[in-house]
């Protein structure tokens, strides 16, 4: 006697908000293409019970000057393009980026403090070098972020950039700049479901439409608290699908930055022999961190190493059934 | 599905005899529902009720145990779909496959057994070896099993198609209880016989549909084999995610017994390039594999995957912590600095490894931040000037030092003023934001 099995399908009331990064000429910007993220009505890749119209996007991080604290394994992957954001943006596009993330440092290459004029110049150059949508993050120091990002917002008016880092302490300035010049923000909170939701509400209350808020719940790297980021994202996503409007923003996370600052990725000497080959370990550290977070609901991952990016791309392609 | 206290009450004698140690049958039923009492405590429960209660209380995913020379691996007994709902209980065992056509199996087995890494004080290692009858020859398979068994005492999975190969291999198992992989539609009767005879768990391989799997499981159960492991038959990213999710949901939400077993996966068979194998394994660690068999072992890959498994299977209610207190690193002297961090073990080990590695003496004051990392604890109000001052007082660090110099983690530089107020007479400094930069900091300011 044959057993019949009914496929267990979940019906959710809510869905993730679809958000467009970048604007083409017709839309008031200069991007060659735009990138849509979000829009799914089920958990990641469960096409059998819901739709997932847009694959998770990969942003490649470049910086406005050669990073002073990157692992040699990473710098070796990009070589001399890391000295020049224009070349770097082109190389990132060639490496398969959907989106470019430009990180502005606190200091310029000559050691002088970064300023609005330099930020404008670099953003303008990168916009000319690539047709991909752009995310621009400040150095992560609230005052300097405000100074640089307000200038960037004005310089790139209408481009639908994602501006950051938009946190509890400075969201008013960044969100106002985004509002005034047609951009989006990343709403960043430290690995907590309620804080994530609350900041989206605060930014939305200022008048920035929800379609222009990307949620950035942050994560730890593999071995350094990834389980917190993993579960916070899973809970946020379930809340979104259950209809909680203020958690329905697509999620951006930065596994590249997180993975590459831990010892396993950064250091090759005086570590246990059982850790294995340094470059192999480092690249997998980023790959594993990013892929685990995509499986739990990340819509946009910011990555660093071309090989890790290639592996994660392969996974996304397969999971989208392509 | 677990019964409620009231549902259980209806199955009890309802005489309130108190012989179970509880004042009423209802009180006993409530304790049973909360899994704080055993049904055996009731001397009068009827046989029919007993069976009903036992069936209802069986875990939705059956616990499967493999063992070799007393070394066990367990998989199953999971009760949730998402780790935040409770926790994942039995970290998915990770095996590496060797073939009976490989040269020098004993050396290979020893290499796998020797792999071990220390992660925040936890020893991570591979769980076992899967031996495949790639030659098709039962004698060669038996010789391979003998070679591996002779070299290491790791739990085993036997992979073959021919029932005769399993017979030959079991003769050399030397007391080990391996997983037999696999019974399919063509050989299940013979495989069920071998599994019964050797008391070994049996993997059941479907053709990619849930029906094929459930049908085979039913037939094999009817033949008397209780310990099963499921291979849905799919291999790639999307199919394994889909089927594993459906099987886990059926087991946990529908209490569908025929699929209430751990799932075995072979990520190396689902990818075009071996470099993708760990990526598929990542998915399967999070999404419901009960056994993972890797084809490619390197220390770097194994380290990353074992750490991910440890992270995903950590109980969300109990962050891994170290004891708050004062730790001495590299025999600190009275003039050495006092570094402050929290008692989240990942944080503690990141900091202590760096200080130790730098070879510079320091006092490490681990504040009680309820097991949270520095930034999380600070955001949650669990790592502030009061807690740091309390740590200074309770550890009596002042009696051990001559220079009152305290170094705060760079990410909580904002605490500096408050800490200065809370600890008069101390010189408060802001250290690096990342543990990895501590050696440079200490070399500059020893």
XYZ file of C-alpha atoms in Angstrom:
768
model
C 0.000 0.000 0.000
C 1.558 3.237 -1.088
C 1.980 6.070 1.400
C 0.983 9.510 0.252
C 2.853 12.517 1.523
C 1.385 15.971 1.496
C 4.075 18.577 0.932
C 3.976 20.890 3.956
C 3.621 24.448 2.692
C 3.543 27.590 4.806
C 1.260 30.416 3.830
C 2.583 33.735 5.026
C 0.584 36.953 5.147
C 3.478 39.291 4.585
C 6.309 39.675 2.180
C 9.633 41.411 2.024
C 9.498 44.868 0.514
C 11.057 45.158 -2.922
C 13.635 47.927 -3.086
C 15.438 49.397 -6.081
C 19.077 50.446 -5.808
C 20.417 52.940 -8.339
C 18.647 55.109 -10.888
C 19.048 55.139 -14.658
C 19.053 58.285 -16.763
C 15.274 58.105 -17.204
C 14.922 57.815 -13.449
C 17.047 60.840 -12.669
C 20.440 59.170 -12.225
C 23.246 57.934 -14.438
C 23.355 54.188 -13.672
C 23.490 51.760 -16.572
C 21.245 49.408 -14.607
C 19.362 49.200 -11.367
C 19.293 46.315 -8.904
C 16.178 45.079 -7.156
C 16.367 43.291 -3.843
C 13.686 41.735 -1.661
C 10.145 40.943 -2.721
C 10.047 37.352 -1.478
C 6.963 35.853 0.141
C 8.686 32.937 1.877
C 11.972 31.995 3.517
C 15.050 32.002 1.309
C 14.781 29.864 -1.819
C 11.641 27.943 -0.821
C 10.213 28.394 -4.314
C 7.851 25.461 -3.756
C 5.624 27.553 -1.528
C 6.211 31.182 -2.393
C 7.968 33.525 -4.748
C 11.433 34.970 -4.575
C 11.564 37.353 -7.504
C 15.060 38.705 -6.896
C 18.237 36.796 -6.107
C 20.326 38.033 -3.176
C 22.712 40.658 -4.544
C 26.449 40.818 -3.981
C 28.100 44.170 -3.343
C 31.868 44.302 -3.625
C 33.574 46.641 -1.194
C 36.138 49.066 -2.527
C 37.733 51.936 -0.628
C 38.694 55.506 -1.446
C 42.336 54.728 -0.676
C 44.404 51.594 -0.237
C 43.152 50.052 3.015
C 45.789 50.182 5.741
C 44.401 47.259 7.735
C 43.518 44.626 5.149
C 44.965 41.136 5.201
C 47.771 40.555 2.689
C 45.636 37.721 1.279
C 42.989 40.267 0.318
C 45.345 42.940 -0.966
C 47.087 40.315 -3.038
C 43.782 39.433 -4.702
C 43.210 43.020 -5.873
C 46.858 44.035 -6.294
C 47.509 47.522 -7.651
C 43.863 48.432 -8.317
C 43.483 48.903 -4.551
C 45.490 52.130 -4.943
C 42.899 53.690 -7.216
C 39.134 53.636 -6.580
C 38.407 54.114 -10.285
C 40.383 51.035 -11.327
C 39.091 49.190 -8.308
C 35.453 49.887 -9.190
C 36.051 48.554 -12.709
C 37.817 45.469 -11.364
C 34.971 44.854 -8.918
C 32.461 45.084 -11.741
C 34.537 42.601 -13.724
C 34.680 40.302 -10.682
C 30.911 39.978 -10.790
C 29.568 42.676 -8.485
C 25.871 43.557 -8.676
C 26.525 46.680 -6.650
C 29.666 48.562 -5.610
C 30.135 49.582 -1.991
C 32.531 52.499 -1.646
C 33.905 52.840 1.845
C 35.342 56.249 2.713
C 38.231 56.135 5.170
C 38.845 58.526 8.039
C 42.129 59.600 6.499
C 43.369 60.056 2.958
C 46.312 58.127 1.560
C 48.743 60.896 2.567
C 47.531 60.732 6.169
C 45.517 63.954 6.117
C 41.941 63.769 7.403
C 39.280 62.884 4.859
C 36.984 65.750 3.958
C 33.869 66.584 2.000
C 35.763 67.771 -1.077
C 37.686 64.506 -1.360
C 34.552 62.426 -0.748
C 32.724 64.287 -3.533
C 35.618 63.832 -5.914
C 35.976 60.086 -5.293
C 32.235 59.421 -5.514
C 32.026 61.361 -8.776
C 34.959 59.367 -10.205
C 33.502 56.026 -9.145
C 30.095 56.916 -10.580
C 31.825 57.619 -13.873
C 33.900 54.449 -13.729
C 31.017 52.032 -13.250
C 27.389 51.828 -14.284
C 26.442 49.732 -11.271
C 24.388 51.069 -8.349
C 26.506 52.400 -5.522
C 26.479 52.161 -1.746
C 28.621 54.748 0.058
C 29.636 54.185 3.673
C 31.528 56.650 5.833
C 34.307 55.545 8.177
C 31.819 54.697 10.922
C 32.556 57.689 13.147
C 29.283 59.546 13.487
C 30.544 63.108 13.069
C 32.826 62.377 10.163
C 30.176 60.170 8.548
C 27.777 63.082 8.697
C 30.237 65.495 7.125
C 31.255 63.153 4.306
C 27.917 61.526 3.579
C 25.941 64.781 3.415
C 28.392 66.004 0.781
C 28.186 62.697 -1.098
C 24.378 62.802 -1.052
C 24.394 66.211 -2.671
C 27.119 65.349 -5.184
C 25.248 62.234 -6.368
C 21.762 63.705 -6.311
C 19.151 61.380 -7.807
C 21.413 58.310 -8.075
C 19.498 56.300 -5.431
C 22.679 55.483 -3.548
C 22.472 53.608 -0.279
C 24.026 55.962 2.285
C 25.572 54.838 5.544
C 26.481 54.178 8.145
C 23.063 55.230 9.413
C 22.933 54.343 13.089
C 21.102 55.287 16.233
C 23.485 58.155 16.913
C 23.432 59.843 13.513
C 20.426 58.583 11.592
C 18.779 62.021 11.537
C 21.545 63.602 9.482
C 22.007 60.680 7.104
C 18.287 60.116 6.576
C 17.713 63.838 5.983
C 20.477 63.853 3.363
C 18.929 60.804 1.697
C 15.524 62.425 1.739
C 16.739 65.669 0.255
C 18.690 64.105 -2.598
C 16.795 60.976 -3.560
C 18.860 58.275 -1.867
C 18.375 55.262 0.430
C 19.905 54.508 3.831
C 21.135 51.414 5.645
C 19.453 51.249 9.020
C 22.189 49.673 11.140
C 21.641 48.239 14.604
C 23.750 45.866 16.729
C 22.300 42.336 16.349
C 18.946 42.811 18.025
C 15.479 42.271 16.587
C 13.780 45.071 18.491
C 16.515 47.618 17.881
C 16.436 46.783 14.174
C 12.727 47.388 14.006
C 12.879 50.510 16.139
C 15.453 52.287 13.984
C 13.428 51.599 10.839
C 10.442 53.193 12.591
C 12.472 56.231 13.656
C 13.857 56.774 10.163
C 10.446 56.269 8.608
C 8.923 58.744 11.087
C 11.295 61.385 9.753
C 9.567 61.021 6.411
C 11.856 58.692 4.471
C 9.629 56.205 2.616
C 10.050 52.543 3.601
C 11.011 51.820 -0.006
C 14.228 53.696 0.723
C 15.281 51.923 3.916
C 17.530 48.861 3.852
C 17.804 47.029 7.161
C 21.360 46.320 8.332
C 21.032 44.053 11.378
C 24.834 43.420 11.535
C 26.458 40.089 12.140
C 29.455 38.496 13.718
C 31.922 36.522 11.619
C 32.078 32.757 11.594
C 33.373 31.785 15.027
C 32.858 35.293 16.367
C 29.155 35.469 16.971
C 27.693 34.568 13.570
C 24.989 32.617 15.407
C 23.613 35.855 16.822
C 23.407 37.539 13.440
C 22.022 34.320 11.928
C 19.171 34.029 14.408
C 18.380 37.743 14.546
C 18.036 37.721 10.761
C 15.936 34.561 10.811
C 13.627 36.094 13.417
C 13.368 39.381 11.536
C 12.516 37.543 8.350
C 9.856 35.403 10.006
C 8.358 38.554 11.535
C 8.322 40.173 8.094
C 6.565 37.187 6.542
C 4.054 37.154 9.374
C 3.081 40.683 8.380
C 5.114 43.007 10.622
C 5.525 45.974 8.241
C 8.479 47.525 10.013
C 10.605 44.401 9.640
C 9.844 43.946 5.951
C 12.866 45.847 4.682
C 15.375 43.764 2.743
C 18.478 42.962 4.797
C 22.034 44.046 4.051
C 24.985 42.516 5.917
C 28.736 42.880 5.689
C 30.242 39.388 5.956
C 33.349 40.528 4.070
C 34.314 43.123 6.628
C 33.435 40.868 9.551
C 35.234 37.777 8.290
C 38.376 39.589 7.251
C 38.962 41.212 10.573
C 39.220 37.988 12.536
C 42.464 36.229 13.195
C 41.633 33.170 11.085
C 41.496 35.383 7.988
C 43.978 38.053 8.877
C 46.939 36.153 10.239
C 49.098 33.472 8.624
C 51.933 33.029 11.088
C 52.081 31.717 14.646
C 48.692 30.057 14.362
C 47.958 26.358 15.020
C 49.043 24.047 12.179
C 45.590 22.451 12.255
C 44.118 25.728 10.996
C 45.457 24.693 7.598
C 46.506 26.786 4.629
C 46.125 30.506 5.341
C 44.739 31.713 2.014
C 42.369 28.758 1.742
C 41.143 29.275 5.299
C 40.748 33.031 4.895
C 38.725 32.766 1.701
C 36.483 30.065 3.167
C 36.020 32.163 6.311
C 34.393 34.857 4.209
C 32.591 32.340 1.962
C 31.087 30.447 4.886
C 30.065 33.604 6.735
C 28.373 35.058 3.649
C 26.668 31.876 2.502
C 25.268 31.077 5.957
C 23.748 34.550 6.140
C 22.213 34.259 2.681
C 20.570 31.002 3.747
C 19.020 32.848 6.666
C 17.631 35.767 4.694
C 20.293 38.285 3.642
C 19.221 40.163 0.498
C 22.478 42.027 -0.048
C 25.886 40.805 1.115
C 28.923 43.050 1.046
C 31.986 40.976 0.214
C 35.703 41.415 -0.379
C 37.564 38.479 -1.923
C 36.970 37.627 -5.621
C 37.154 33.873 -5.037
C 34.702 33.982 -2.128
C 32.403 36.103 -4.285
C 32.584 33.585 -7.118
C 31.651 30.727 -4.772
C 28.752 32.597 -3.254
C 27.535 33.609 -6.714
C 27.562 29.985 -7.801
C 25.483 29.059 -4.771
C 22.938 31.831 -5.389
C 22.576 30.828 -9.031
C 21.890 27.219 -8.065
C 19.452 28.169 -5.325
C 17.510 30.418 -7.673
C 17.032 27.353 -9.865
C 19.041 28.775 -12.742
C 3.339 15.922 18.634
C 3.612 16.396 22.370
C 0.370 15.997 24.314
C -0.900 18.651 26.676
C -1.338 17.985 30.396
C -5.104 17.627 29.952
C -4.745 15.168 27.075
C -2.395 13.094 29.207
C -4.769 13.318 32.191
C -7.528 11.669 30.174
C -5.279 8.635 29.647
C -4.423 8.244 33.337
C -6.506 6.190 35.859
C -7.824 9.422 37.497
C -7.943 7.782 40.938
C -5.609 10.247 42.657
C -3.892 7.384 44.481
C -0.763 9.527 45.034
C 1.570 6.537 44.532
C 3.401 8.445 41.821
C 4.433 11.005 44.424
C 2.088 13.728 43.192
C -1.123 14.741 44.995
C -3.439 14.187 42.011
C -3.443 12.544 38.610
C -3.824 15.986 37.072
C -0.705 17.263 38.820
C 1.176 14.168 37.577
C -0.136 14.753 34.046
C 1.106 18.335 34.115
C 4.555 17.144 35.226
C 4.567 14.548 32.443
C 3.708 17.203 29.880
C 6.579 19.315 31.140
C 8.843 16.240 30.938
C 9.574 16.523 34.666
C 8.195 13.095 35.544
C 8.317 9.568 34.098
C 5.214 7.597 33.201
C 6.745 4.556 34.915
C 5.967 6.236 38.253
C 2.267 5.369 37.756
C 1.643 1.687 38.713
C -1.939 1.599 37.409
C -1.813 3.097 33.936
C -3.389 0.753 31.361
C -1.353 -0.927 28.644
C -3.355 0.862 25.945
C -2.793 4.269 27.518
C 0.866 3.498 27.982
C 1.328 2.754 24.295
C -0.517 5.880 23.298
C 1.533 8.030 25.648
C 4.820 6.488 24.603
C 4.044 6.977 20.944
C 3.146 10.601 21.570
C 6.222 11.287 23.612
C 8.692 9.794 21.123
C 10.902 12.532 19.694
C 9.796 13.737 16.246
C 13.264 13.020 14.822
C 14.532 9.683 16.079
C 17.887 9.597 17.824
C 20.412 7.524 15.894
C 23.644 6.381 17.491
C 26.764 5.013 15.790
C 29.645 3.727 17.844
C 33.122 2.312 17.572
C 35.105 1.091 20.577
C 32.840 3.085 22.870
C 33.238 6.296 20.866
C 29.726 7.417 19.943
C 28.135 9.895 17.597
C 24.494 10.804 17.923
C 22.119 12.516 15.548
C 18.431 13.366 15.821
C 16.087 14.205 18.704
C 15.586 17.624 17.178
C 12.377 19.395 18.091
C 12.463 22.762 16.311
C 12.829 24.212 12.813
C 14.703 27.331 13.900
C 17.407 27.421 16.524
C 15.943 30.514 18.198
C 12.762 28.561 19.026
C 14.733 26.436 21.502
C 18.010 25.014 20.290
C 19.393 22.382 17.939
C 20.481 19.480 20.118
C 22.813 17.073 18.372
C 25.495 18.780 16.288
C 25.371 17.166 12.864
C 28.174 14.570 12.720
C 30.647 15.292 9.927
C 32.261 12.299 8.212
C 34.859 12.095 5.459
C 34.573 9.474 2.731
C 37.392 7.161 1.700
C 37.188 4.420 -0.913
C 38.332 0.838 -0.813
C 40.302 1.612 -3.972
C 42.345 4.335 -2.205
C 45.977 3.645 -1.453
C 47.163 3.658 2.142
C 43.809 3.786 3.901
C 45.319 3.371 7.345
C 47.413 6.504 6.953
C 44.457 8.442 5.592
C 42.284 7.339 8.482
C 44.950 8.379 10.963
C 45.215 11.807 9.358
C 41.452 12.325 9.715
C 41.453 11.098 13.284
C 44.361 13.353 14.221
C 42.625 16.494 13.006
C 41.597 18.580 16.010
C 41.328 22.313 16.610
C 40.746 24.216 19.790
C 37.908 26.718 19.509
C 37.126 28.840 22.587
C 38.258 25.992 24.784
C 36.197 23.401 22.901
C 38.013 20.651 20.999
C 36.565 20.323 17.529
C 37.181 17.206 15.482
C 35.731 15.120 12.681
C 33.192 12.521 13.757
C 33.955 9.544 11.608
C 34.944 7.917 8.358
C 32.671 6.697 5.575
C 34.155 3.775 3.670
C 32.852 3.171 0.159
C 32.936 -0.082 -1.745
C 34.108 1.633 -4.937
C 35.784 -1.554 -6.179
C 32.512 -3.477 -6.148
C 34.434 -6.381 -4.615
C 33.211 -7.523 -1.179
C 36.632 -8.880 -0.234
C 38.360 -5.603 -1.034
C 35.674 -3.747 0.932
C 36.215 -5.994 3.934
C 39.965 -5.437 3.701
C 39.422 -1.661 3.628
C 37.192 -1.837 6.706
C 39.794 -3.947 8.441
C 42.537 -1.450 7.571
C 40.557 1.544 8.850
C 39.385 -0.328 11.949
C 42.948 -1.331 12.677
C 44.171 2.253 12.372
C 41.555 4.300 14.227
C 38.605 3.978 16.562
C 36.346 6.454 14.752
C 32.640 5.795 14.099
C 31.972 4.475 10.595
C 29.569 4.554 7.686
C 29.681 1.665 5.207
C 28.721 2.625 1.669
C 27.970 -0.147 -0.839
C 25.321 -1.474 -3.208
C 25.777 -5.201 -2.834
C 24.341 -6.830 0.328
C 27.219 -9.322 0.166
C 29.676 -6.445 0.576
C 27.952 -5.397 3.815
C 28.066 -8.975 5.085
C 31.795 -9.098 4.414
C 32.384 -5.675 5.959
C 30.368 -6.392 9.093
C 32.535 -9.452 9.663
C 35.482 -7.059 10.015
C 33.656 -4.357 11.972
C 35.044 -5.791 15.187
C 32.195 -4.662 17.427
C 31.607 -1.296 15.768
C 28.037 -0.196 15.023
C 28.277 1.610 11.675
C 25.584 3.211 9.568
C 24.800 1.009 6.581
C 24.294 3.050 3.432
C 21.948 2.377 1.737
C 18.766 0.440 1.193
C 16.911 1.381 -1.978
C 13.905 -0.006 -3.806
C 15.993 -2.804 -5.333
C 17.772 -4.239 -2.293
C 15.823 -3.216 0.787
C 14.809 -6.689 1.920
C 18.360 -8.005 2.013
C 19.565 -4.764 3.588
C 16.889 -4.902 6.275
C 18.019 -8.417 7.139
C 21.650 -7.345 7.477
C 20.701 -4.302 9.558
C 18.632 -6.445 11.889
C 21.345 -9.046 12.229
C 24.089 -6.506 12.896
C 21.862 -4.157 14.941
C 23.171 -1.280 12.834
C 21.172 1.745 11.698
C 20.194 1.627 8.043
C 20.121 4.489 5.562
C 17.163 4.563 3.196
C 17.653 6.124 -0.212
C 14.723 7.631 -2.100
C 14.529 8.704 -5.707
C 14.132 12.416 -5.043
C 10.487 12.242 -3.993
C 9.131 12.165 -0.459
C 6.755 9.329 -1.394
C 9.541 7.006 -2.458
C 11.343 7.683 0.793
C 8.286 7.255 3.012
C 7.274 4.056 1.232
C 10.691 2.507 1.650
C 10.830 3.590 5.281
C 7.462 1.984 5.910
C 8.464 -1.312 4.314
C 11.741 -1.435 6.193
C 10.061 -0.571 9.494
C 7.561 -3.330 8.872
C 10.500 -5.681 8.357
C 11.623 -4.835 11.878
C 14.326 -2.163 11.484
C 13.724 0.838 13.740
C 16.880 2.902 13.364
C 16.770 4.622 10.004
C 18.564 7.520 8.336
C 17.100 9.226 5.279
C 18.748 10.070 1.982
C 16.045 11.852 -0.007
C 18.038 11.163 -3.168
C 18.543 14.804 -4.117
C 22.039 16.269 -4.326
C 22.193 19.920 -5.434
C 21.686 23.131 -3.456
C 18.047 23.756 -4.237
C 16.738 20.185 -4.108
C 18.444 19.346 -0.833
C 17.181 22.570 0.764
C 13.641 21.912 -0.441
C 13.473 18.273 0.604
C 15.307 18.724 3.899
C 12.961 21.570 4.837
C 9.902 19.516 3.928
C 11.115 16.460 5.821
C 11.947 18.456 8.940
C 8.573 20.209 8.830
C 6.696 16.938 8.371
C 8.543 15.378 11.294
C 8.196 18.291 13.678
C 4.943 19.993 12.749
C 2.962 17.000 11.469
C 4.580 14.289 13.579
C 4.942 12.285 10.371
C 6.753 9.239 11.747
C 7.887 7.694 8.464
C 10.143 10.685 7.842
C 11.059 11.290 11.480
C 14.723 10.352 11.072
C 18.005 12.212 10.564
C 18.912 13.096 6.969
C 22.255 12.158 5.428
C 23.872 14.388 2.796
C 26.813 14.117 0.409
C 27.604 17.729 -0.525
C 30.505 16.677 -2.762
C 28.030 14.933 -5.073
C 25.903 18.042 -5.467
C 28.472 20.494 -6.797
C 30.323 20.968 -10.057
C 33.627 21.844 -8.423
C 35.066 20.516 -5.193
C 35.612 24.114 -4.041
C 31.837 24.430 -3.732
C 31.515 21.414 -1.445
C 31.957 23.407 1.785
C 29.374 25.958 0.617
C 26.738 23.260 0.178
C 27.793 21.803 3.529
C 27.155 25.239 5.091
C 23.570 25.105 3.879
C 23.140 21.582 5.181
C 24.581 22.372 8.625
C 21.936 25.055 9.082
C 19.133 23.430 7.165
C 18.614 20.076 8.613
C 21.285 17.540 7.724
C 21.678 14.819 10.354
C 24.893 13.361 8.909
C 27.223 15.061 6.427
C 29.715 13.027 4.397
C 32.459 15.138 2.821
C 34.576 13.980 -0.112
C 37.360 16.525 0.244
C 39.202 17.045 3.469
C 41.636 19.854 4.105
C 42.280 21.285 7.568
C 41.191 24.780 6.485
C 37.809 23.587 5.204
C 37.190 21.275 8.124
C 38.047 24.031 10.594
C 35.568 26.482 9.027
C 32.763 23.912 8.860
C 33.288 22.592 12.384
C 33.219 26.129 13.766
C 30.000 26.872 11.886
C 28.444 23.709 13.269
C 29.510 24.667 16.773
C 27.999 28.144 16.326
C 24.694 26.960 14.881
C 24.266 24.274 17.531
C 25.086 26.562 20.453
C 22.047 26.941 22.712
C 20.777 30.505 22.111
C 19.653 30.655 25.735
C 23.118 29.854 27.028
C 25.899 31.796 25.364
C 29.207 30.105 25.961
C 30.745 31.986 28.861
C 33.879 32.107 30.907
C 33.954 32.878 34.599
C 34.214 36.578 35.405
C 37.363 37.388 37.332
C 40.985 38.360 37.046
C 43.130 36.323 34.670
C 46.912 36.464 34.692
C 48.555 36.339 31.289
C 52.292 35.814 30.820
C 53.004 36.222 34.568
C 52.055 39.870 34.982
C 54.017 42.110 37.324
C 52.634 44.826 39.617
C 53.317 47.458 36.966
C 51.625 45.542 34.102
C 48.442 47.049 32.648
C 44.938 45.845 33.503
C 42.958 45.098 30.339
C 39.171 44.891 30.557
C 36.823 42.702 28.547
C 33.566 40.770 28.953
C 32.876 37.144 29.848
C 31.519 36.087 26.452
C 33.893 33.238 25.743
C 34.544 34.197 22.128
C 35.497 37.670 23.303
C 37.591 36.330 26.145
C 39.535 33.930 23.943
C 40.042 36.503 21.187
C 41.603 38.870 23.734
C 43.537 36.356 25.818
C 44.981 34.635 22.737
C 46.268 37.941 21.431
C 47.830 39.017 24.714
C 49.318 35.591 25.242
C 50.565 35.432 21.668
C 52.234 38.821 22.022
C 54.258 37.433 24.922
C 53.639 40.566 26.956
C 52.482 40.378 30.582
C 49.060 41.767 31.449
C 46.187 41.403 33.886
C 42.932 40.582 32.147
C 39.875 41.701 34.056
C 36.849 39.807 32.770
C 33.711 41.687 33.783
C 30.410 39.897 34.269
C 28.481 40.983 31.181
C 26.115 38.018 31.277
C 27.998 36.255 28.534
C 27.699 38.966 25.913
C 30.370 40.412 23.660
C 31.665 43.906 24.376
C 29.483 45.835 21.945
C 26.349 43.763 22.508
C 26.754 43.930 26.272
C 27.330 47.676 26.134
C 24.220 48.182 23.975
C 22.202 46.053 26.402
C 23.481 47.925 29.451
C 25.383 44.891 30.732
C 28.863 46.329 30.354
C 29.205 49.755 31.924
C 31.269 51.665 34.466
C 29.450 50.052 37.386
C 30.128 46.528 36.200
C 33.770 47.322 35.477
C 34.209 48.970 38.898
C 32.524 45.983 40.513
C 34.990 43.692 38.750
C 37.885 45.755 40.049
C 36.551 45.545 43.621
C 35.571 41.853 43.710
C 38.854 40.663 42.217
C 40.948 42.833 44.581
C 43.178 43.611 41.649
C 44.316 46.793 43.409
C 46.215 44.724 45.947
C 48.235 43.082 43.174
C 49.344 46.099 41.200
C 51.512 49.133 41.724
C 50.236 51.194 38.815
C 46.465 51.677 38.510
C 46.217 51.636 34.755
C 43.057 50.263 33.103
C 42.645 49.712 29.359
C 39.104 49.763 27.942
C 38.110 48.065 24.668
C 38.227 50.673 21.907
C 34.610 50.109 20.874
C 33.409 51.392 24.262
C 35.608 54.492 24.373
C 32.449 56.396 25.347
C 32.616 54.743 28.785
C 35.881 56.476 29.642
C 34.414 59.396 31.616
C 32.095 57.210 33.643
C 34.830 54.723 34.443
C 37.135 57.546 35.582
C 34.415 58.671 37.963
C 33.698 55.160 39.205
C 37.376 54.366 39.776
C 39.050 57.418 41.291
C 42.823 57.226 41.261
C 42.922 55.035 38.178
C 44.394 56.047 34.873
C 41.876 54.985 32.213
C 43.030 54.410 28.649
C 41.240 53.472 25.463
C 42.680 50.382 23.811
C 42.229 49.074 20.258
C 38.806 48.334 18.799
C 39.833 44.836 17.725
C 41.559 42.161 19.772
C 43.875 41.526 16.876
C 45.450 44.976 17.387
C 46.243 44.426 21.068
C 49.827 43.194 20.537
C 50.744 46.373 18.663
C 49.072 48.435 21.372
C 50.909 46.644 24.182
C 54.241 46.931 22.418
C 53.716 50.685 22.129
C 52.495 51.047 25.723
C 53.691 48.026 27.708
